[in-house]
Amino acid sequence: MTLHTRPGRIEVVAGVMFSGKSEELIRRVRRALIAKHQVRVFKSHLDERYDGVYRVSSHTGVSVDAEPIDRPEEILRAIGDAVDIDVVAVDEVQFLDAGIVEVATHLAERGIRVILTGTDTDFRGEPFGMMGHLMAIAEEVTKLQAICVVCGDLACRNQRLVDGRPARWDMPVVMVGGSESYEARCRRCFRIPRHDEDQVALL
Ligand code: ADP
Ligand code: ZN
């Protein structure tokens, strides 16, 4: 049994796609395991499933097993009143509802180190889900950037492409079953045409 002599804490790793959030989560989890800490890893359900097993996988191919969740309360249900858990890591936090704030706070108050990773801005460049709120209440925030695939500068935006063209501003934030893809881009190379801009373009 682990006695929590230190206070719990909330760490957020935020950034655009390809910025290395999953790599960083996996790095922190591996180091916690080396320290013989009890670690539970969760991942929101919207992401892909491999052979019925969930993993947090980085674009470089390394991965750790993760338990799938749809709702934040499922984290509490999964760990019950276990007293031996040192670290709870959650990936793809941007898809979870507002309950994640209460769940993360509760876990930290139980003395647990809570590591939350997620995309902090949506395809419009606006705050995604509860990420902004979580960044505010965290003890530590790590904000990562990717490399802009257009110009090579640091990228802070998720460029959504539909059929290879920049997605329009009025599309839904979460698209189900669409033929969309994403690129990391800097502020300058980011494109998000609005309805009125389409009209201008047609003239
Ligand atoms: P995230 O979880 O933030 O989407 P990952 O940890 O899965 O990021 O992947 C990060 C890795 O993706 C980098 O180490 C790099 O090898 C690769 N990568 C592919 N495209 C890019 C890009 N445009 N900018 C930075 N890294 C990229
Ligand atoms: Zn650029």
XYZ file of N, CA and C and ligand atoms in Angstrom:
637
model
N 0.850 -1.209 0.000
C 0.000 0.000 0.000
C 0.882 1.254 0.000
N 0.548 2.181 -0.865
C 1.315 3.415 -0.911
C 0.661 4.460 -0.016
N 1.429 5.020 0.876
C 0.890 6.104 1.686
C 1.230 7.418 1.000
N 0.216 8.247 0.750
C 0.455 9.504 0.054
C 0.881 10.565 1.046
N 2.178 10.716 1.188
C 2.678 11.720 2.112
C 2.797 13.069 1.418
N 2.833 13.047 0.070
C 2.900 14.308 -0.674
C 1.500 14.664 -1.161
N 1.242 15.965 -1.359
C -0.070 16.322 -1.912
C -0.170 15.869 -3.369
N -1.375 15.606 -3.802
C -1.565 15.288 -5.209
C -1.364 16.533 -6.051
N -1.370 16.352 -7.355
C -1.187 17.506 -8.239
C -1.812 17.205 -9.598
N -2.065 18.281 -10.319
C -2.582 18.147 -11.690
C -1.545 18.718 -12.645
N -1.153 17.895 -13.618
C -0.230 18.334 -14.675
C -0.989 18.253 -15.999
N -0.916 19.299 -16.780
C -1.560 19.287 -18.100
C -0.480 19.393 -19.180
N -0.570 18.522 -20.167
C 0.293 18.613 -21.348
C -0.629 18.941 -22.519
N -0.491 20.147 -23.056
C -1.416 20.645 -24.073
C -0.661 21.009 -25.342
N -1.385 21.060 -26.429
C -0.764 21.476 -27.690
C -1.544 20.949 -28.869
N -1.080 21.278 -30.056
C -1.765 20.827 -31.270
C -1.410 19.373 -31.565
N -2.081 18.811 -32.549
C -1.748 17.453 -32.977
C -0.302 17.440 -33.480
N 0.372 16.343 -33.282
C 1.781 16.122 -33.687
C 2.777 16.902 -32.835
N 2.303 17.545 -31.757
C 3.243 18.346 -30.964
C 4.010 17.501 -29.950
N 3.647 16.223 -29.821
C 4.403 15.340 -28.926
C 3.742 15.106 -27.580
N 2.414 15.340 -27.481
C 1.709 15.148 -26.206
C 1.726 13.684 -25.787
N 1.422 12.783 -26.731
C 1.394 11.360 -26.376
C 2.792 10.883 -26.006
N 3.789 11.328 -26.754
C 5.184 11.003 -26.409
C 5.483 11.419 -24.968
N 5.057 12.610 -24.601
C 5.334 13.150 -23.271
C 4.563 12.387 -22.200
N 3.304 12.025 -22.504
C 2.531 11.224 -21.546
C 3.223 9.876 -21.330
N 3.633 9.238 -22.421
C 4.285 7.923 -22.326
C 5.594 8.059 -21.541
N 6.343 9.125 -21.782
C 7.599 9.347 -21.055
C 7.339 9.475 -19.551
N 6.336 10.258 -19.188
C 6.035 10.452 -17.763
C 5.551 9.141 -17.132
N 4.725 8.383 -17.868
C 4.218 7.111 -17.336
C 5.369 6.126 -17.151
N 6.263 6.041 -18.138
C 7.385 5.091 -18.030
C 8.273 5.428 -16.841
N 8.520 6.709 -16.639
C 9.378 7.115 -15.504
C 8.689 6.820 -14.172
N 7.375 6.982 -14.123
C 6.638 6.655 -12.894
C 6.722 5.150 -12.621
N 6.662 4.351 -13.692
C 6.754 2.894 -13.524
C 8.150 2.496 -13.047
N 9.181 3.189 -13.544
C 10.552 2.921 -13.076
C 10.651 3.206 -11.576
N 9.922 4.221 -11.134
C 9.909 4.575 -9.707
C 9.004 3.635 -8.908
N 8.465 2.605 -9.596
C 7.575 1.607 -8.981
C 6.278 2.229 -8.448
N 5.843 3.279 -9.119
C 4.569 3.880 -8.774
C 3.437 3.084 -9.435
N 2.299 3.057 -8.781
C 1.109 2.424 -9.357
C 0.473 3.420 -10.318
N 0.338 3.018 -11.578
C -0.130 3.950 -12.613
C -1.349 3.373 -13.319
N -2.356 4.207 -13.544
C -3.502 3.810 -14.381
C -3.604 4.824 -15.519
N -3.747 4.307 -16.742
C -3.816 5.176 -17.919
C -5.190 5.028 -18.569
N -5.835 6.138 -18.849
C -7.152 6.142 -19.485
C -7.089 6.955 -20.770
N -8.038 6.664 -21.646
C -8.066 7.405 -22.911
C -9.505 7.555 -23.359
N -9.886 8.730 -23.812
C -11.289 8.919 -24.189
C -11.601 8.091 -25.431
N -12.852 7.700 -25.499
C -13.339 6.663 -26.398
C -13.322 7.023 -27.873
N -13.363 8.329 -28.157
C -13.524 8.753 -29.546
C -12.357 8.343 -30.433
N -11.266 7.985 -29.804
C -10.090 7.640 -30.586
C -10.150 6.179 -31.038
N -9.225 5.805 -31.916
C -9.285 4.475 -32.508
C -8.929 3.371 -31.521
N -9.411 2.178 -31.778
C -9.186 1.010 -30.947
C -8.366 0.007 -31.769
N -7.391 -0.602 -31.156
C -6.573 -1.594 -31.867
C -6.845 -2.973 -31.286
N -7.479 -3.855 -32.056
C -7.750 -5.234 -31.619
C -8.435 -5.273 -30.255
N -9.340 -4.355 -30.001
C -10.055 -4.358 -28.728
C -9.231 -3.836 -27.566
N -7.977 -3.497 -27.800
C -7.123 -2.996 -26.720
C -6.865 -1.516 -26.980
N -7.001 -0.714 -25.965
C -6.707 0.699 -26.124
C -5.262 0.963 -25.802
N -4.676 1.834 -26.549
C -3.312 2.240 -26.282
C -3.205 3.741 -26.427
N -2.289 4.317 -25.694
C -1.859 5.671 -26.007
C -0.657 5.476 -26.908
N -0.785 5.851 -28.179
C 0.299 5.653 -29.127
C 0.777 7.011 -29.612
N 2.068 7.170 -29.720
C 2.563 8.412 -30.295
C 2.764 8.190 -31.787
N 2.896 9.289 -32.513
C 3.112 9.168 -33.953
C 4.453 8.510 -34.265
N 5.307 8.365 -33.253
C 6.582 7.687 -33.477
C 6.454 6.183 -33.271
N 5.268 5.717 -32.820
C 5.047 4.277 -32.728
C 5.116 3.694 -31.320
N 5.703 4.416 -30.344
C 5.733 3.865 -28.988
C 4.349 3.979 -28.361
N 4.046 3.044 -27.433
C 2.699 3.070 -26.859
C 2.671 2.475 -25.457
N 1.614 2.808 -24.710
C 1.311 2.135 -23.444
C -0.174 1.760 -23.474
N -0.524 0.666 -22.794
C -1.921 0.243 -22.748
C -2.751 1.246 -21.954
N -4.005 1.420 -22.386
C -4.872 2.380 -21.711
C -6.278 1.798 -21.598
N -7.029 2.266 -20.596
C -8.410 1.823 -20.411
C -9.330 2.841 -21.082
N -10.289 2.362 -21.907
C -11.174 3.303 -22.608
C -12.245 3.888 -21.700
N -12.524 5.164 -21.857
C -13.623 5.795 -21.120
C -14.407 6.705 -22.067
N -15.718 6.820 -21.783
C -16.559 7.770 -22.515
C -16.801 9.010 -21.674
N -16.922 8.769 -20.343
C -17.263 9.852 -19.436
C -16.261 9.901 -18.288
N -15.966 11.100 -17.782
C -14.955 11.236 -16.728
C -15.240 10.392 -15.482
N -16.540 10.227 -15.136
C -16.891 9.472 -13.924
C -16.400 8.035 -14.004
N -16.215 7.527 -15.232
C -15.746 6.139 -15.376
C -14.338 5.961 -14.814
N -13.579 7.041 -14.727
C -12.242 6.955 -14.119
C -12.398 6.627 -12.642
N -13.324 7.335 -11.973
C -13.541 7.094 -10.547
C -14.078 5.692 -10.317
N -14.992 5.266 -11.196
C -15.557 3.922 -11.055
C -14.459 2.867 -11.208
N -13.553 3.100 -12.167
C -12.501 2.111 -12.444
C -11.523 1.976 -11.275
N -11.209 3.069 -10.619
C -10.215 2.954 -9.542
C -10.870 2.769 -8.175
N -12.205 2.948 -8.084
C -12.917 2.706 -6.833
C -12.286 3.445 -5.672
N -12.168 2.771 -4.537
C -11.528 3.439 -3.403
C -10.137 2.887 -3.149
N -9.484 2.409 -4.232
C -8.112 1.909 -4.103
C -7.220 2.981 -3.488
N -6.373 2.562 -2.560
C -5.509 3.541 -1.890
C -4.062 3.441 -2.386
N -3.822 2.529 -3.338
C -2.430 2.299 -3.741
C -2.082 2.963 -5.073
N -2.971 3.819 -5.591
C -2.698 4.429 -6.903
C -1.947 5.744 -6.728
N -0.816 5.837 -7.427
C 0.010 7.046 -7.331
C -0.253 8.012 -8.478
N -0.463 7.442 -9.679
C -0.551 8.276 -10.886
C -1.772 7.872 -11.707
N -2.550 8.859 -12.131
C -3.626 8.625 -13.105
C -3.333 9.511 -14.307
N -3.172 8.886 -15.474
C -2.903 9.645 -16.704
C -4.098 9.495 -17.633
N -4.510 10.596 -18.261
C -5.661 10.565 -19.170
C -5.278 11.245 -20.478
N -5.469 10.539 -21.584
C -5.131 11.090 -22.902
C -6.404 11.497 -23.643
N -6.286 12.422 -24.552
C -7.405 12.926 -25.370
C -8.499 13.549 -24.493
N -8.076 14.322 -23.520
C -8.978 14.918 -22.531
C -9.943 15.926 -23.168
N -9.587 16.475 -24.313
C -10.447 17.493 -24.939
C -11.835 16.952 -25.293
N -11.965 15.633 -25.450
C -13.271 15.053 -25.806
C -14.163 14.797 -24.597
N -13.629 14.950 -23.385
C -14.413 14.644 -22.181
C -15.259 15.840 -21.742
N -16.378 15.561 -21.071
C -17.271 16.654 -20.655
C -16.737 17.359 -19.406
N -17.521 18.335 -18.935
C -17.062 19.207 -17.843
C -16.766 18.454 -16.554
N -17.289 17.230 -16.418
C -17.043 16.428 -15.222
C -15.572 16.133 -14.980
N -14.738 16.257 -16.015
C -13.307 15.958 -15.849
C -12.653 16.917 -14.852
N -13.201 18.130 -14.718
C -12.631 19.101 -13.776
C -12.788 18.582 -12.350
N -14.007 18.130 -12.035
C -14.283 17.612 -10.696
C -13.498 16.324 -10.438
N -13.454 15.464 -11.434
C -12.752 14.179 -11.266
C -11.257 14.419 -11.027
N -10.643 15.277 -11.830
C -9.206 15.554 -11.666
C -8.932 16.183 -10.303
N -9.805 17.099 -9.897
C -9.636 17.762 -8.599
C -9.758 16.750 -7.463
N -10.760 15.887 -7.557
C -10.981 14.859 -6.534
C -9.754 13.935 -6.416
N -9.236 13.506 -7.558
C -8.070 12.608 -7.543
C -6.866 13.299 -6.911
N -6.636 14.547 -7.291
C -5.493 15.287 -6.728
C -5.665 15.446 -5.220
N -6.894 15.648 -4.786
C -7.141 15.791 -3.342
C -6.939 14.480 -2.599
N -7.020 13.360 -3.333
C -6.721 12.051 -2.731
C -5.218 11.767 -2.711
N -4.423 12.726 -3.162
C -2.971 12.567 -3.130
C -2.388 11.994 -4.405
N -3.209 11.919 -5.459
C -2.767 11.300 -6.714
C -2.174 12.353 -7.654
N -1.139 11.967 -8.364
C -0.571 12.804 -9.427
C -1.409 12.562 -10.688
N -2.057 13.593 -11.163
C -2.960 13.468 -12.312
C -2.294 14.099 -13.525
N -2.094 13.316 -14.571
C -1.468 13.819 -15.797
C -2.536 13.832 -16.894
N -2.846 15.009 -17.418
C -3.892 15.147 -18.431
C -3.269 15.645 -19.724
N -3.510 14.933 -20.823
C -2.996 15.439 -22.097
C -4.157 15.636 -23.070
N -4.061 16.666 -23.874
C -5.121 16.912 -24.829
C -4.796 18.057 -25.769
N -5.564 18.110 -26.845
C -5.449 19.180 -27.826
C -6.178 20.397 -27.263
N -5.459 21.482 -27.082
C -6.071 22.620 -26.372
C -6.861 23.550 -27.276
N -6.656 23.457 -28.589
C -7.472 24.268 -29.494
C -8.098 23.374 -30.567
N -9.315 23.731 -30.977
C -10.003 22.946 -31.996
C -9.578 23.410 -33.395
N -10.269 22.926 -34.417
C -9.835 23.230 -35.792
C -10.030 24.701 -36.149
N -10.794 25.431 -35.286
C -10.958 26.885 -35.510
C -9.903 27.689 -34.760
N -9.103 27.011 -33.951
C -8.122 27.725 -33.132
C -8.717 28.241 -31.840
N -9.881 27.701 -31.445
C -10.555 28.121 -30.215
C -10.409 27.045 -29.139
N -10.543 27.423 -27.841
C -10.347 26.444 -26.764
C -11.213 25.199 -26.960
N -10.622 24.034 -26.731
C -11.265 22.741 -27.010
C -11.726 22.126 -25.684
N -13.043 21.904 -25.570
C -13.595 21.249 -24.377
C -13.178 21.975 -23.114
N -12.756 21.208 -22.104
C -12.410 21.779 -20.800
C -10.918 22.065 -20.682
N -10.174 21.975 -21.797
C -8.716 22.094 -21.706
C -8.265 23.418 -21.085
N -8.904 24.523 -21.486
C -8.500 25.824 -20.949
C -8.716 25.892 -19.443
N -9.849 25.372 -19.000
C -10.184 25.352 -17.573
C -9.158 24.495 -16.808
N -8.849 23.346 -17.367
C -7.903 22.442 -16.707
C -6.514 23.069 -16.632
N -6.128 23.793 -17.687
C -4.819 24.464 -17.674
C -4.774 25.511 -16.557
N -5.945 26.108 -16.278
C -5.984 27.142 -15.231
C -5.856 26.548 -13.831
N -6.436 25.367 -13.600
C -6.417 24.814 -12.234
C -5.231 23.893 -11.981
N -4.427 23.624 -13.028
C -3.293 22.706 -12.875
C -2.137 23.362 -12.118
N -1.356 22.540 -11.423
C -0.118 23.028 -10.808
C 0.921 23.308 -11.889
N 0.889 22.489 -12.944
C 1.939 22.587 -13.969
C 1.328 22.408 -15.356
N 1.673 23.304 -16.258
C 1.175 23.213 -17.633
C 2.367 23.174 -18.583
N 2.378 22.188 -19.464
C 3.402 22.113 -20.505
C 2.689 22.313 -21.825
N 3.052 23.366 -22.531
C 2.401 23.632 -23.820
C 3.405 23.339 -24.931
N 3.049 22.393 -25.777
C 3.968 21.952 -26.827
C 3.528 22.499 -28.181
N 4.483 22.648 -29.071
C 4.162 23.045 -30.439
C 4.708 22.002 -31.409
N 4.082 21.898 -32.564
C 4.569 20.989 -33.609
C 5.379 21.819 -34.602
N 5.643 21.253 -35.760
C 6.327 21.962 -36.832
C 5.323 22.208 -37.952
N 5.217 23.439 -38.399
C 4.288 23.779 -39.484
C 4.722 23.051 -40.758
N 3.786 22.269 -41.336
C 4.157 21.475 -42.517
C 4.271 22.351 -43.763
N 3.801 23.614 -43.692
C 3.890 24.506 -44.855
C 5.215 25.265 -44.861
N 5.580 25.872 -43.704
C 6.746 26.765 -43.719
C 7.879 26.348 -42.786
N 7.637 25.370 -41.905
C 8.720 24.900 -41.040
C 8.882 25.665 -39.734
N 8.075 26.715 -39.517
C 8.093 27.393 -38.218
C 7.372 26.530 -37.179
N 7.321 27.024 -35.941
C 6.580 26.304 -34.911
C 5.085 26.394 -35.198
N 4.372 25.282 -34.997
C 2.948 25.216 -35.329
C 2.101 25.234 -34.081
N 1.071 26.101 -34.081
C 0.170 26.232 -32.927
C -1.280 26.022 -33.334
N -1.527 25.556 -34.545
C -2.896 25.365 -35.025
C -3.069 23.981 -35.654
N -4.297 23.435 -35.497
C -4.669 22.187 -36.178
C -5.397 22.565 -37.464
N -4.758 22.408 -38.594
C -5.424 22.713 -39.869
C -6.246 21.509 -40.294
N -7.587 21.669 -40.306
C -8.436 20.567 -40.787
C -8.569 20.681 -42.296
N -8.389 19.556 -42.965
C -8.552 19.507 -44.409
C -9.677 18.521 -44.737
N -10.561 18.922 -45.619
C -11.606 18.014 -46.104
C -11.394 17.897 -47.603
N -11.191 16.676 -48.055
C -10.820 16.433 -49.457
C -9.623 17.292 -49.864
N -8.698 17.443 -48.935
C -7.448 18.145 -49.224
C -7.533 19.664 -49.162
N -8.739 20.210 -48.863
C -8.883 21.673 -48.828
C -9.233 22.146 -47.422
N -8.819 23.360 -47.028
C -9.112 23.850 -45.685
C -10.604 23.784 -45.362
N -10.926 23.216 -44.193
C -12.325 23.108 -43.772
C -12.871 24.483 -43.441
N -14.180 24.663 -43.667
C -14.812 25.951 -43.377
C -15.073 26.102 -41.888
N -15.167 27.356 -41.461
C -15.331 27.697 -40.050
C -16.588 27.087 -39.449
N -17.695 26.963 -40.258
C -18.978 26.541 -39.692
C -19.166 25.025 -39.653
N -18.116 24.270 -39.884
C -18.224 22.809 -39.746
C -18.208 22.426 -38.260
N -18.770 21.237 -37.906
C -18.776 20.835 -36.487
C -17.361 20.560 -35.978
N -17.177 20.775 -34.661
C -15.847 20.588 -34.065
C -15.423 19.126 -34.123
N -16.366 18.224 -33.799
C -16.057 16.794 -33.878
C -16.836 16.227 -35.056
N -16.128 15.758 -36.075
C -16.780 15.173 -37.243
C -16.720 13.662 -37.111
N -17.863 13.026 -37.307
C -17.891 11.573 -37.189
C -17.913 10.981 -38.596
N -16.965 10.124 -38.878
C -16.945 9.406 -40.144
C -16.640 10.254 -41.358
N -16.081 11.423 -41.175
C -15.751 12.283 -42.310
C -14.427 11.883 -42.949
N -14.187 12.407 -44.153
C -12.936 12.104 -44.839
C -11.934 13.220 -44.557
N -11.849 13.582 -43.264
C -11.011 14.726 -42.897
C -9.604 14.276 -42.534
N -8.689 15.221 -42.615
C -7.345 14.962 -42.112
C -6.850 16.263 -41.485
N -5.766 16.149 -40.755
C -5.254 17.321 -40.042
C -3.769 17.528 -40.335
N -3.384 18.800 -40.353
C -1.978 19.171 -40.476
C -1.642 20.157 -39.368
N -0.409 20.086 -38.878
C 0.062 21.114 -37.951
C 0.494 22.321 -38.774
N -0.004 23.507 -38.397
C 0.397 24.735 -39.108
C 0.622 25.876 -38.127
N 1.408 26.834 -38.541
C 1.625 28.033 -37.732
C 0.438 28.985 -37.949
N 0.397 30.023 -37.159
C -0.681 31.012 -37.231
C -0.811 31.611 -38.634
N 0.342 31.818 -39.291
C 0.348 32.487 -40.596
C -0.185 31.576 -41.702
N 0.138 30.296 -41.632
C -0.253 29.367 -42.699
C -1.630 28.747 -42.464
N -2.218 29.001 -41.288
C -3.524 28.440 -40.926
C -4.632 29.084 -41.763
N -5.561 28.271 -42.297
C -6.676 28.768 -43.127
C -7.986 28.231 -42.595
N -8.963 29.147 -42.389
C -10.261 28.723 -41.880
C -11.347 29.577 -42.552
N -11.640 29.305 -43.831
C -12.577 30.177 -44.555
C -13.960 30.208 -43.927
N -14.500 31.411 -43.804
C -15.874 31.593 -43.331
C -16.785 31.701 -44.532
N -18.096 31.644 -44.259
C -19.077 31.653 -45.327
C -18.898 32.857 -46.244
N -18.746 34.071 -45.615
C -18.664 35.293 -46.426
C -17.375 35.315 -47.262
N -16.312 34.670 -46.746
C -15.062 34.626 -47.519
C -15.229 33.739 -48.746
N -16.057 32.668 -48.590
C -16.354 31.805 -49.742
C -17.030 32.621 -50.833
N -17.976 33.479 -50.397
C -18.706 34.295 -51.367
C -17.739 35.206 -52.138
N -16.816 35.816 -51.389
C -15.838 36.701 -52.019
C -15.010 35.898 -53.024
N -14.623 34.676 -52.587
C -13.765 33.864 -53.449
C -14.470 33.508 -54.760
N -15.821 33.423 -54.697
C -16.580 33.030 -55.899
C -16.713 34.173 -56.886
N -16.545 35.418 -56.379
C -16.728 36.573 -57.257
C -15.591 36.729 -58.260
P 0.496 14.303 -30.332
O 0.117 13.325 -29.254
O 0.687 15.703 -29.821
O -0.394 14.240 -31.553
P 2.679 12.477 -30.810
O 3.417 12.315 -29.510
O 1.722 11.384 -31.187
O 1.965 13.899 -30.841
O 3.715 12.571 -32.034
C 4.817 13.445 -32.037
C 5.759 12.983 -33.144
O 5.107 13.130 -34.392
C 7.020 13.787 -33.274
O 8.049 13.336 -32.408
C 7.404 13.545 -34.737
O 8.191 12.374 -34.864
C 6.086 13.259 -35.422
N 5.595 14.321 -36.325
C 4.906 14.110 -37.470
N 4.547 15.288 -38.033
C 4.984 16.275 -37.244
C 4.925 17.716 -37.271
N 4.301 18.389 -38.257
N 5.513 18.410 -36.265
C 6.142 17.765 -35.276
N 6.234 16.405 -35.174
C 5.673 15.669 -36.145
Zn 3.691 28.102 -41.374
